[in-house]
Amino acid sequence: MQFETGCFSFEKSVVLNALYDTIDRLGFRLESANSFRGTLIVSERSVAGRIRIALDSSVSGNLTQVSILPQGQDSDFFDQYSKRILEELLKTIQMAQIAGNHDVETKLFRRRRK
């Protein structure tokens, strides 16, 4: 199974809020969300397929893993936007840091598995 993963040095709630802003800024449609579990399903009108985004902070309270997976059989949307979502999420967090004048180091580690 293909997926993209990024790790952010922030609590799950911070990353989730940044993810909502990122999805909105990219113009994607939020089809379903479970904020408690940290899962979202997003799509885009002009591209077939959907993406499932899952947040996990079980390893450490201050480290949140974001996994992006294709949802269903059609992976066009995943292929086109999975990396971009992580990149834009990082930008959203960095912009929030600048606006809040925080000196917290932001880390993003990406890897793709098949």
mmCIF file of N, CA and C in Angstrom:
data_model
loop_
_atom_site.group_PDB
_atom_site.id
_atom_site.type_symbol
_atom_site.label_atom_id
_atom_site.label_comp_id
_atom_site.label_asym_id
_atom_site.label_seq_id
_atom_site.Cartn_x
_atom_site.Cartn_y
_atom_site.Cartn_z
ATOM 1 N N MET A 1 0.831 -1.176 0.000
ATOM 2 C CA MET A 1 0.000 0.000 0.000
ATOM 3 C C MET A 1 0.881 1.247 0.000
ATOM 4 N N GLN A 2 0.543 2.208 -0.816
ATOM 5 C CA GLN A 2 1.248 3.475 -0.883
ATOM 6 C C GLN A 2 0.763 4.392 0.225
ATOM 7 N N PHE A 3 1.690 5.149 0.804
ATOM 8 C CA PHE A 3 1.290 6.222 1.697
ATOM 9 C C PHE A 3 2.448 7.176 1.914
ATOM 10 N N GLU A 4 2.117 8.371 2.355
ATOM 11 C CA GLU A 4 3.096 9.402 2.705
ATOM 12 C C GLU A 4 2.982 9.628 4.198
ATOM 13 N N THR A 5 4.108 9.884 4.851
ATOM 14 C CA THR A 5 4.109 10.117 6.284
ATOM 15 C C THR A 5 4.986 11.314 6.619
ATOM 16 N N GLY A 6 4.496 12.143 7.517
ATOM 17 C CA GLY A 6 5.284 13.255 8.041
ATOM 18 C C GLY A 6 5.165 13.285 9.550
ATOM 19 N N CYS A 7 6.220 13.694 10.236
ATOM 20 C CA CYS A 7 6.211 13.824 11.694
ATOM 21 C C CYS A 7 6.434 15.283 12.057
ATOM 22 N N PHE A 8 5.583 15.787 12.932
ATOM 23 C CA PHE A 8 5.641 17.184 13.340
ATOM 24 C C PHE A 8 5.840 17.262 14.847
ATOM 25 N N SER A 9 6.678 18.171 15.282
ATOM 26 C CA SER A 9 7.000 18.290 16.703
ATOM 27 C C SER A 9 5.995 19.187 17.430
ATOM 28 N N PHE A 10 4.721 18.820 17.298
ATOM 29 C CA PHE A 10 3.633 19.538 17.952
ATOM 30 C C PHE A 10 2.584 18.546 18.420
ATOM 31 N N GLU A 11 1.754 18.980 19.368
ATOM 32 C CA GLU A 11 0.652 18.152 19.841
ATOM 33 C C GLU A 11 -0.344 17.914 18.705
ATOM 34 N N LYS A 12 -1.086 16.843 18.824
ATOM 35 C CA LYS A 12 -2.057 16.441 17.810
ATOM 36 C C LYS A 12 -3.063 17.548 17.511
ATOM 37 N N SER A 13 -3.560 18.235 18.537
ATOM 38 C CA SER A 13 -4.574 19.273 18.323
ATOM 39 C C SER A 13 -4.032 20.432 17.491
ATOM 40 N N VAL A 14 -2.764 20.781 17.673
ATOM 41 C CA VAL A 14 -2.146 21.856 16.900
ATOM 42 C C VAL A 14 -2.028 21.445 15.432
ATOM 43 N N VAL A 15 -1.562 20.230 15.199
ATOM 44 C CA VAL A 15 -1.404 19.736 13.828
ATOM 45 C C VAL A 15 -2.770 19.591 13.155
ATOM 46 N N LEU A 16 -3.765 19.126 13.885
ATOM 47 C CA LEU A 16 -5.106 18.973 13.323
ATOM 48 C C LEU A 16 -5.677 20.319 12.893
ATOM 49 N N ASN A 17 -5.539 21.333 13.726
ATOM 50 C CA ASN A 17 -6.027 22.665 13.354
ATOM 51 C C ASN A 17 -5.287 23.214 12.137
ATOM 52 N N ALA A 18 -3.987 22.994 12.089
ATOM 53 C CA ALA A 18 -3.212 23.420 10.924
ATOM 54 C C ALA A 18 -3.638 22.652 9.678
ATOM 55 N N LEU A 19 -3.996 21.395 9.843
ATOM 56 C CA LEU A 19 -4.445 20.571 8.723
ATOM 57 C C LEU A 19 -5.777 21.081 8.172
ATOM 58 N N TYR A 20 -6.707 21.453 9.052
ATOM 59 C CA TYR A 20 -7.974 22.043 8.597
ATOM 60 C C TYR A 20 -7.709 23.306 7.772
ATOM 61 N N ASP A 21 -6.799 24.167 8.239
ATOM 62 C CA ASP A 21 -6.450 25.385 7.502
ATOM 63 C C ASP A 21 -5.816 25.052 6.157
ATOM 64 N N THR A 22 -4.963 24.036 6.139
ATOM 65 C CA THR A 22 -4.287 23.622 4.908
ATOM 66 C C THR A 22 -5.286 23.110 3.879
ATOM 67 N N ILE A 23 -6.200 22.273 4.316
ATOM 68 C CA ILE A 23 -7.220 21.728 3.412
ATOM 69 C C ILE A 23 -8.062 22.852 2.821
ATOM 70 N N ASP A 24 -8.431 23.806 3.660
ATOM 71 C CA ASP A 24 -9.213 24.950 3.199
ATOM 72 C C ASP A 24 -8.426 25.785 2.194
ATOM 73 N N ARG A 25 -7.163 26.059 2.491
ATOM 74 C CA ARG A 25 -6.331 26.874 1.601
ATOM 75 C C ARG A 25 -6.107 26.194 0.253
ATOM 76 N N LEU A 26 -5.996 24.861 0.245
ATOM 77 C CA LEU A 26 -5.808 24.130 -1.010
ATOM 78 C C LEU A 26 -7.105 23.988 -1.799
ATOM 79 N N GLY A 27 -8.227 24.314 -1.187
ATOM 80 C CA GLY A 27 -9.513 24.246 -1.872
ATOM 81 C C GLY A 27 -10.091 22.839 -1.945
ATOM 82 N N PHE A 28 -9.633 21.943 -1.073
ATOM 83 C CA PHE A 28 -10.148 20.578 -1.066
ATOM 84 C C PHE A 28 -11.469 20.520 -0.310
ATOM 85 N N ARG A 29 -12.233 19.499 -0.609
ATOM 86 C CA ARG A 29 -13.515 19.281 0.060
ATOM 87 C C ARG A 29 -13.302 18.297 1.206
ATOM 88 N N LEU A 30 -13.708 18.690 2.396
ATOM 89 C CA LEU A 30 -13.635 17.818 3.562
ATOM 90 C C LEU A 30 -14.909 16.986 3.577
ATOM 91 N N GLU A 31 -14.776 15.700 3.273
ATOM 92 C CA GLU A 31 -15.948 14.834 3.180
ATOM 93 C C GLU A 31 -16.374 14.281 4.527
ATOM 94 N N SER A 32 -15.412 13.974 5.377
ATOM 95 C CA SER A 32 -15.739 13.524 6.731
ATOM 96 C C SER A 32 -14.547 13.781 7.635
ATOM 97 N N ALA A 33 -14.847 13.943 8.925
ATOM 98 C CA ALA A 33 -13.787 14.197 9.896
ATOM 99 C C ALA A 33 -14.190 13.620 11.239
ATOM 100 N N ASN A 34 -13.216 13.067 11.917
ATOM 101 C CA ASN A 34 -13.378 12.621 13.281
ATOM 102 C C ASN A 34 -12.201 13.217 14.055
ATOM 103 N N SER A 35 -12.442 14.368 14.650
ATOM 104 C CA SER A 35 -11.371 15.079 15.340
ATOM 105 C C SER A 35 -10.840 14.308 16.536
ATOM 106 N N PHE A 36 -11.686 13.560 17.197
ATOM 107 C CA PHE A 36 -11.252 12.781 18.356
ATOM 108 C C PHE A 36 -10.222 11.729 17.937
ATOM 109 N N ARG A 37 -10.527 11.006 16.864
ATOM 110 C CA ARG A 37 -9.605 9.981 16.358
ATOM 111 C C ARG A 37 -8.483 10.581 15.526
ATOM 112 N N GLY A 38 -8.714 11.768 14.983
ATOM 113 C CA GLY A 38 -7.705 12.401 14.137
ATOM 114 C C GLY A 38 -7.690 11.849 12.731
ATOM 115 N N THR A 39 -8.865 11.593 12.164
ATOM 116 C CA THR A 39 -8.947 11.099 10.790
ATOM 117 C C THR A 39 -9.825 12.016 9.949
ATOM 118 N N LEU A 40 -9.399 12.238 8.715
ATOM 119 C CA LEU A 40 -10.149 13.062 7.775
ATOM 120 C C LEU A 40 -10.164 12.374 6.419
ATOM 121 N N ILE A 41 -11.232 12.586 5.675
ATOM 122 C CA ILE A 41 -11.327 12.143 4.284
ATOM 123 C C ILE A 41 -11.533 13.400 3.445
ATOM 124 N N VAL A 42 -10.649 13.603 2.457
ATOM 125 C CA VAL A 42 -10.737 14.792 1.612
ATOM 126 C C VAL A 42 -10.763 14.390 0.142
ATOM 127 N N SER A 43 -11.318 15.294 -0.677
ATOM 128 C CA SER A 43 -11.351 15.078 -2.117
ATOM 129 C C SER A 43 -11.206 16.426 -2.815
ATOM 130 N N GLU A 44 -11.112 16.346 -4.125
ATOM 131 C CA GLU A 44 -10.990 17.542 -4.950
ATOM 132 C C GLU A 44 -11.871 17.321 -6.162
ATOM 133 N N ARG A 45 -12.592 18.336 -6.567
ATOM 134 C CA ARG A 45 -13.611 18.172 -7.620
ATOM 135 C C ARG A 45 -13.072 17.722 -8.963
ATOM 136 N N SER A 46 -11.901 18.209 -9.360
ATOM 137 C CA SER A 46 -11.421 17.927 -10.714
ATOM 138 C C SER A 46 -10.570 16.668 -10.825
ATOM 139 N N VAL A 47 -10.307 15.998 -9.698
ATOM 140 C CA VAL A 47 -9.450 14.811 -9.719
ATOM 141 C C VAL A 47 -10.204 13.647 -9.080
ATOM 142 N N ALA A 48 -10.138 12.487 -9.710
ATOM 143 C CA ALA A 48 -10.828 11.312 -9.180
ATOM 144 C C ALA A 48 -10.118 10.799 -7.934
ATOM 145 N N GLY A 49 -10.894 10.273 -7.015
ATOM 146 C CA GLY A 49 -10.339 9.647 -5.823
ATOM 147 C C GLY A 49 -10.472 10.496 -4.580
ATOM 148 N N ARG A 50 -10.155 9.866 -3.455
ATOM 149 C CA ARG A 50 -10.191 10.534 -2.167
ATOM 150 C C ARG A 50 -8.937 10.164 -1.384
ATOM 151 N N ILE A 51 -8.632 10.971 -0.387
ATOM 152 C CA ILE A 51 -7.469 10.737 0.457
ATOM 153 C C ILE A 51 -7.930 10.635 1.903
ATOM 154 N N ARG A 52 -7.349 9.666 2.614
ATOM 155 C CA ARG A 52 -7.576 9.535 4.049
ATOM 156 C C ARG A 52 -6.341 10.062 4.758
ATOM 157 N N ILE A 53 -6.545 10.959 5.722
ATOM 158 C CA ILE A 53 -5.449 11.527 6.495
ATOM 159 C C ILE A 53 -5.652 11.106 7.945
ATOM 160 N N ALA A 54 -4.629 10.494 8.531
ATOM 161 C CA ALA A 54 -4.715 10.007 9.909
ATOM 162 C C ALA A 54 -3.590 10.618 10.740
ATOM 163 N N LEU A 55 -3.950 11.125 11.914
ATOM 164 C CA LEU A 55 -2.975 11.693 12.838
ATOM 165 C C LEU A 55 -2.805 10.743 14.011
ATOM 166 N N ASP A 56 -1.554 10.584 14.438
ATOM 167 C CA ASP A 56 -1.263 9.681 15.556
ATOM 168 C C ASP A 56 -0.232 10.334 16.467
ATOM 169 N N SER A 57 -0.577 10.448 17.740
ATOM 170 C CA SER A 57 0.363 11.005 18.715
ATOM 171 C C SER A 57 0.645 10.008 19.831
ATOM 172 N N SER A 58 0.437 8.738 19.552
ATOM 173 C CA SER A 58 0.594 7.714 20.587
ATOM 174 C C SER A 58 2.054 7.488 20.993
ATOM 175 N N VAL A 59 2.995 7.808 20.129
ATOM 176 C CA VAL A 59 4.407 7.615 20.446
ATOM 177 C C VAL A 59 4.863 8.648 21.479
ATOM 178 N N SER A 60 4.469 9.898 21.274
ATOM 179 C CA SER A 60 4.853 10.989 22.168
ATOM 180 C C SER A 60 3.800 12.079 22.077
ATOM 181 N N GLY A 61 3.468 12.684 23.197
ATOM 182 C CA GLY A 61 2.452 13.733 23.203
ATOM 183 C C GLY A 61 2.839 14.958 22.409
ATOM 184 N N ASN A 62 4.131 15.224 22.250
ATOM 185 C CA ASN A 62 4.588 16.404 21.520
ATOM 186 C C ASN A 62 5.061 16.086 20.109
ATOM 187 N N LEU A 63 4.816 14.881 19.648
ATOM 188 C CA LEU A 63 5.181 14.482 18.294
ATOM 189 C C LEU A 63 3.954 13.855 17.642
ATOM 190 N N THR A 64 3.555 14.409 16.516
ATOM 191 C CA THR A 64 2.376 13.906 15.821
ATOM 192 C C THR A 64 2.771 13.390 14.445
ATOM 193 N N GLN A 65 2.392 12.157 14.161
ATOM 194 C CA GLN A 65 2.633 11.554 12.846
ATOM 195 C C GLN A 65 1.388 11.758 11.994
ATOM 196 N N VAL A 66 1.585 12.233 10.779
ATOM 197 C CA VAL A 66 0.505 12.433 9.827
ATOM 198 C C VAL A 66 0.713 11.442 8.687
ATOM 199 N N SER A 67 -0.260 10.556 8.484
ATOM 200 C CA SER A 67 -0.189 9.565 7.399
ATOM 201 C C SER A 67 -1.255 9.893 6.374
ATOM 202 N N ILE A 68 -0.872 9.889 5.115
ATOM 203 C CA ILE A 68 -1.790 10.179 4.012
ATOM 204 C C ILE A 68 -1.860 8.942 3.142
ATOM 205 N N LEU A 69 -3.096 8.437 2.971
ATOM 206 C CA LEU A 69 -3.313 7.184 2.240
ATOM 207 C C LEU A 69 -4.407 7.366 1.194
ATOM 208 N N PRO A 70 -4.327 6.622 0.085
ATOM 209 C CA PRO A 70 -5.435 6.664 -0.871
ATOM 210 C C PRO A 70 -6.666 6.002 -0.254
ATOM 211 N N GLN A 71 -7.816 6.557 -0.521
ATOM 212 C CA GLN A 71 -9.075 6.005 -0.019
ATOM 213 C C GLN A 71 -9.836 5.444 -1.218
ATOM 214 N N GLY A 72 -9.992 4.150 -1.280
ATOM 215 C CA GLY A 72 -10.678 3.526 -2.408
ATOM 216 C C GLY A 72 -9.701 3.086 -3.482
ATOM 217 N N GLN A 73 -10.234 2.714 -4.619
ATOM 218 C CA GLN A 73 -9.431 2.140 -5.697
ATOM 219 C C GLN A 73 -8.715 3.176 -6.558
ATOM 220 N N ASP A 74 -9.306 4.334 -6.743
ATOM 221 C CA ASP A 74 -8.735 5.343 -7.632
ATOM 222 C C ASP A 74 -7.729 6.192 -6.865
ATOM 223 N N SER A 75 -6.470 6.162 -7.269
ATOM 224 C CA SER A 75 -5.433 6.864 -6.521
ATOM 225 C C SER A 75 -4.917 8.122 -7.235
ATOM 226 N N ASP A 76 -5.648 8.617 -8.242
ATOM 227 C CA ASP A 76 -5.194 9.818 -8.954
ATOM 228 C C ASP A 76 -4.987 10.997 -8.010
ATOM 229 N N PHE A 77 -5.955 11.238 -7.153
ATOM 230 C CA PHE A 77 -5.885 12.349 -6.202
ATOM 231 C C PHE A 77 -4.689 12.168 -5.267
ATOM 232 N N PHE A 78 -4.509 10.957 -4.767
ATOM 233 C CA PHE A 78 -3.363 10.658 -3.892
ATOM 234 C C PHE A 78 -2.055 10.917 -4.624
ATOM 235 N N ASP A 79 -1.936 10.401 -5.839
ATOM 236 C CA ASP A 79 -0.705 10.547 -6.605
ATOM 237 C C ASP A 79 -0.352 12.011 -6.843
ATOM 238 N N GLN A 80 -1.365 12.848 -7.077
ATOM 239 C CA GLN A 80 -1.122 14.256 -7.388
ATOM 240 C C GLN A 80 -0.893 15.124 -6.160
ATOM 241 N N TYR A 81 -1.533 14.773 -5.032
ATOM 242 C CA TYR A 81 -1.558 15.735 -3.931
ATOM 243 C C TYR A 81 -1.008 15.254 -2.591
ATOM 244 N N SER A 82 -0.639 14.012 -2.425
ATOM 245 C CA SER A 82 -0.213 13.535 -1.108
ATOM 246 C C SER A 82 1.022 14.279 -0.599
ATOM 247 N N LYS A 83 2.026 14.431 -1.416
ATOM 248 C CA LYS A 83 3.229 15.163 -1.000
ATOM 249 C C LYS A 83 2.918 16.638 -0.772
ATOM 250 N N ARG A 84 2.084 17.189 -1.628
ATOM 251 C CA ARG A 84 1.766 18.616 -1.515
ATOM 252 C C ARG A 84 1.031 18.919 -0.219
ATOM 253 N N ILE A 85 0.170 18.016 0.228
ATOM 254 C CA ILE A 85 -0.543 18.236 1.486
ATOM 255 C C ILE A 85 0.454 18.356 2.632
ATOM 256 N N LEU A 86 1.440 17.459 2.696
ATOM 257 C CA LEU A 86 2.446 17.534 3.753
ATOM 258 C C LEU A 86 3.280 18.807 3.650
ATOM 259 N N GLU A 87 3.650 19.184 2.439
ATOM 260 C CA GLU A 87 4.430 20.404 2.253
ATOM 261 C C GLU A 87 3.634 21.633 2.675
ATOM 262 N N GLU A 88 2.368 21.684 2.289
ATOM 263 C CA GLU A 88 1.523 22.819 2.651
ATOM 264 C C GLU A 88 1.213 22.832 4.142
ATOM 265 N N LEU A 89 1.081 21.658 4.746
ATOM 266 C CA LEU A 89 0.865 21.582 6.186
ATOM 267 C C LEU A 89 2.069 22.161 6.922
ATOM 268 N N LEU A 90 3.262 21.835 6.470
ATOM 269 C CA LEU A 90 4.473 22.388 7.070
ATOM 270 C C LEU A 90 4.487 23.914 6.929
ATOM 271 N N LYS A 91 4.121 24.426 5.750
ATOM 272 C CA LYS A 91 4.068 25.879 5.533
ATOM 273 C C LYS A 91 3.046 26.531 6.464
ATOM 274 N N THR A 92 1.900 25.899 6.636
ATOM 275 C CA THR A 92 0.865 26.438 7.518
ATOM 276 C C THR A 92 1.385 26.554 8.944
ATOM 277 N N ILE A 93 2.059 25.517 9.414
ATOM 278 C CA ILE A 93 2.612 25.534 10.771
ATOM 279 C C ILE A 93 3.701 26.598 10.892
ATOM 280 N N GLN A 94 4.542 26.710 9.884
ATOM 281 C CA GLN A 94 5.599 27.719 9.916
ATOM 282 C C GLN A 94 5.016 29.130 9.913
ATOM 283 N N MET A 95 3.970 29.376 9.126
ATOM 284 C CA MET A 95 3.327 30.691 9.107
ATOM 285 C C MET A 95 2.707 31.009 10.461
ATOM 286 N N ALA A 96 2.119 30.013 11.108
ATOM 287 C CA ALA A 96 1.539 30.220 12.430
ATOM 288 C C ALA A 96 2.628 30.544 13.448
ATOM 289 N N GLN A 97 3.773 29.904 13.313
ATOM 290 C CA GLN A 97 4.896 30.187 14.210
ATOM 291 C C GLN A 97 5.376 31.618 14.038
ATOM 292 N N ILE A 98 5.502 32.058 12.802
ATOM 293 C CA ILE A 98 5.956 33.422 12.528
ATOM 294 C C ILE A 98 4.951 34.429 13.080
ATOM 295 N N ALA A 99 3.669 34.168 12.825
ATOM 296 C CA ALA A 99 2.624 35.069 13.311
ATOM 297 C C ALA A 99 2.596 35.119 14.830
ATOM 298 N N GLY A 100 2.872 33.983 15.463
ATOM 299 C CA GLY A 100 2.871 33.920 16.922
ATOM 300 C C GLY A 100 4.231 34.199 17.525
ATOM 301 N N ASN A 101 5.245 34.411 16.649
ATOM 302 C CA ASN A 101 6.608 34.692 17.077
ATOM 303 C C ASN A 101 7.168 33.594 17.982
ATOM 304 N N HIS A 102 6.928 32.348 17.615
ATOM 305 C CA HIS A 102 7.441 31.203 18.372
ATOM 306 C C HIS A 102 8.791 30.781 17.810
ATOM 307 N N ASP A 103 9.666 30.347 18.673
ATOM 308 C CA ASP A 103 10.976 29.860 18.263
ATOM 309 C C ASP A 103 11.051 28.344 18.326
ATOM 310 N N VAL A 104 9.934 27.685 18.064
ATOM 311 C CA VAL A 104 9.887 26.230 18.122
ATOM 312 C C VAL A 104 10.375 25.678 16.796
ATOM 313 N N GLU A 105 11.251 24.693 16.850
ATOM 314 C CA GLU A 105 11.773 24.067 15.636
ATOM 315 C C GLU A 105 10.706 23.161 15.031
ATOM 316 N N THR A 106 10.475 23.297 13.756
ATOM 317 C CA THR A 106 9.522 22.456 13.048
ATOM 318 C C THR A 106 10.287 21.440 12.228
ATOM 319 N N LYS A 107 9.902 20.195 12.372
ATOM 320 C CA LYS A 107 10.572 19.125 11.645
ATOM 321 C C LYS A 107 9.557 18.368 10.795
ATOM 322 N N LEU A 108 9.949 18.014 9.616
ATOM 323 C CA LEU A 108 9.128 17.189 8.739
ATOM 324 C C LEU A 108 10.024 16.127 8.140
ATOM 325 N N PHE A 109 9.680 14.891 8.406
ATOM 326 C CA PHE A 109 10.404 13.767 7.823
ATOM 327 C C PHE A 109 9.420 13.049 6.906
ATOM 328 N N ARG A 110 9.784 12.907 5.650
ATOM 329 C CA ARG A 110 8.880 12.301 4.691
ATOM 330 C C ARG A 110 9.453 11.008 4.161
ATOM 331 N N ARG A 111 8.589 10.042 4.003
ATOM 332 C CA ARG A 111 9.007 8.810 3.338
ATOM 333 C C ARG A 111 7.788 8.214 2.644
ATOM 334 N N ARG A 112 8.031 7.558 1.560
ATOM 335 C CA ARG A 112 6.961 6.946 0.786
ATOM 336 C C ARG A 112 7.159 5.453 0.797
ATOM 337 N N ARG A 113 6.097 4.733 1.092
ATOM 338 C CA ARG A 113 6.175 3.268 1.113
ATOM 339 C C ARG A 113 5.186 2.711 0.111
ATOM 340 N N LYS A 114 5.557 1.574 -0.428
ATOM 341 C CA LYS A 114 4.652 0.908 -1.384
ATOM 342 C C LYS A 114 4.322 -0.468 -0.861
#
